[in-house]
Short mmCIF file of C-alpha atoms in Angstrom, two decimals:
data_model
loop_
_atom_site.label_atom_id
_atom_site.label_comp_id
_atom_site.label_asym_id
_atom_site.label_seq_id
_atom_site.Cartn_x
_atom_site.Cartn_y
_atom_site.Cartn_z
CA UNK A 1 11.49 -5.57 2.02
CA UNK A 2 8.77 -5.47 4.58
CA UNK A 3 7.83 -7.88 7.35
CA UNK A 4 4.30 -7.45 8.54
CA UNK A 5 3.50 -9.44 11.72
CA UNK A 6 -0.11 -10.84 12.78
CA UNK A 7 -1.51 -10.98 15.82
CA UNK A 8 -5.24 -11.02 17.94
CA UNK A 9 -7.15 -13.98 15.89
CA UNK A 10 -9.07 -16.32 17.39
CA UNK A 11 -12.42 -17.79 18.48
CA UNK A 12 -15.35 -15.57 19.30
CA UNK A 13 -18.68 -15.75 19.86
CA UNK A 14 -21.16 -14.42 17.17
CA UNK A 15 -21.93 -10.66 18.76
CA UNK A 16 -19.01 -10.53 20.71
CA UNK A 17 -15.25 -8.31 19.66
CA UNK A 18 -11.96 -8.85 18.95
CA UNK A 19 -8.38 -7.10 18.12
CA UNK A 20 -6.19 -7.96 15.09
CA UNK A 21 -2.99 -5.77 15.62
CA UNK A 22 -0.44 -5.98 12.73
CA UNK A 23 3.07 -4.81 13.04
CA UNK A 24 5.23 -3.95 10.16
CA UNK A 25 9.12 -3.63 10.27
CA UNK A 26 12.34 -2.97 7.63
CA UNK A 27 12.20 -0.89 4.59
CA UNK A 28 9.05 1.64 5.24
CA UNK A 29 8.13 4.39 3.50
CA UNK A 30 6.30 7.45 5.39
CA UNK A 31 3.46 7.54 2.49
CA UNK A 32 1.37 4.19 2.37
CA UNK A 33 -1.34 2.82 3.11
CA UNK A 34 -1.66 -0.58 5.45
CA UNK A 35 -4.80 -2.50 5.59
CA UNK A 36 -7.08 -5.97 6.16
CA UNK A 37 -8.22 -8.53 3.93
CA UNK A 38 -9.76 -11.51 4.45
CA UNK A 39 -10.26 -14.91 2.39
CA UNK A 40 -13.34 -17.51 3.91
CA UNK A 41 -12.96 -21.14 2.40
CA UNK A 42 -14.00 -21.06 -1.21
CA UNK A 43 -14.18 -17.55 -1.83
CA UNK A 44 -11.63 -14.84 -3.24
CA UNK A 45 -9.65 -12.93 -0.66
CA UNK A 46 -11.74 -9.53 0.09
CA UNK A 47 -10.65 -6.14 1.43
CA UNK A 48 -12.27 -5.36 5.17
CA UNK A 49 -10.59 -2.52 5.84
CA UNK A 50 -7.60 -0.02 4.71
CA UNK A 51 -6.15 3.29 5.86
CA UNK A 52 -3.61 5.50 4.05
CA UNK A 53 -0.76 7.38 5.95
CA UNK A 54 -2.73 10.71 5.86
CA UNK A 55 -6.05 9.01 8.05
CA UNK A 56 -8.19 8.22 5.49
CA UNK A 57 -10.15 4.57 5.91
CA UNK A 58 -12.17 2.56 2.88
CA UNK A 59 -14.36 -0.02 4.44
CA UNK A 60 -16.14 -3.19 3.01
CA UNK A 61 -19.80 -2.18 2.68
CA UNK A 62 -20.27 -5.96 4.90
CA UNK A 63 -18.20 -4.19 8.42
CA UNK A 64 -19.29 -0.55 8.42
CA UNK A 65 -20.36 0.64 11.78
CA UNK A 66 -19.05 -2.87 13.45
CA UNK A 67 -14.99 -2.76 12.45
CA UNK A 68 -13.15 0.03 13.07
CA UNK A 69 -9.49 0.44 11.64
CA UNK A 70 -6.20 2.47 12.84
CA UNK A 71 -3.05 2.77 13.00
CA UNK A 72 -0.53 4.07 15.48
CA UNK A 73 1.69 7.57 15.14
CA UNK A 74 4.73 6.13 13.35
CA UNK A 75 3.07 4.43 11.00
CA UNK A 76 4.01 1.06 11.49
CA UNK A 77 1.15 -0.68 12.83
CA UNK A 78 -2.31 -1.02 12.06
CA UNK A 79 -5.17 -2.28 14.55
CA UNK A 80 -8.66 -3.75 13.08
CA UNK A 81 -11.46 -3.41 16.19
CA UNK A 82 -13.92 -5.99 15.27
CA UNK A 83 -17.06 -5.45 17.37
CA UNK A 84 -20.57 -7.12 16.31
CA UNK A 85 -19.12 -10.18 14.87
CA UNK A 86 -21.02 -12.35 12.86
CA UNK A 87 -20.88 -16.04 11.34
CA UNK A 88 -19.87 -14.64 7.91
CA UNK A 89 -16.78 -12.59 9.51
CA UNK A 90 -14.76 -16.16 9.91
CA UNK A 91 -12.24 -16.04 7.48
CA UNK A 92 -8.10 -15.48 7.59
CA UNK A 93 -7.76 -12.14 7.70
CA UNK A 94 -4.38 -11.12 5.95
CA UNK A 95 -1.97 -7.72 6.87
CA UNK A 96 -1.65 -5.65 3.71
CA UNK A 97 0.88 -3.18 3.08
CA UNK A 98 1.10 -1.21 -0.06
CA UNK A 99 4.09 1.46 -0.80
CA UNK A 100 4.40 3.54 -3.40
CA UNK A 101 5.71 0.83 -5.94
CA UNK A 102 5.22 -2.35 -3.50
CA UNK A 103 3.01 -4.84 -1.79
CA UNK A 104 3.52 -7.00 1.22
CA UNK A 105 1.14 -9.56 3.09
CA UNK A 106 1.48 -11.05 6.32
CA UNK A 107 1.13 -14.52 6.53
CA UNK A 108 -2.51 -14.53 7.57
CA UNK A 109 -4.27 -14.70 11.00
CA UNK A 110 -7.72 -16.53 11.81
CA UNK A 111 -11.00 -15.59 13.20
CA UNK A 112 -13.33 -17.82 13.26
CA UNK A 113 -17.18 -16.75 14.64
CA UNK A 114 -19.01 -19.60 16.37
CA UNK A 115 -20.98 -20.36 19.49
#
């Protein structure tokens, strides 16, 4: 099992940043990849942003060059830098974690973009 833990949602005002952090805990492998996805009202959950173990990032065509993902050394956290927001970025955005033959979500934080 893995716990994945939430944190850094919130109001902000269109144009202005914010932090999600995500920290994940108990049965981790060294090789996986951890990740954000978010779900607006209505619509099908979406992936923002994901990084594998080794570095390597896969962004939603919709954040490039205003979110910027990592993660820290030991590969147990992941940060999302949301700069640039916009109306369309509110949404819960969800922790992902996938092992090699699992898949964990957090329980969802939100960010909601208004002035």
């Amino acid at each position: 099992q893995v716990q994945l833990v939430e944190s850094g949602g919130g109001l902000v005002q269109p144009g202005g940043s914010l932090r999600l952090s995500c920290a994940a805990s108990g049965s981790i492998f060294s090789i996986n990849t951890m990740g954000w996805y978010r779900q607006a009202p209505g619509k099908q959950r979406e992936l923002v942003a994901v990084i594998t173990s080794g570095g390597i990032t896969n962004y939603a065509d919709s954040v490039k060059g205003r979110f910027t993902i990592s993660r820290d050394n030991a590969k147990t956290s992941v940060y999302q830098q949301m700069n640039s927001v916009k109306h369309e970025d509110t949404a819960v955005y969800y922790c992902n974690y996938q092992g090699v033959d699992n898949n964990y979500w957090g329980q969802g934080t939100q960010v909601t973009v208004s002035s």
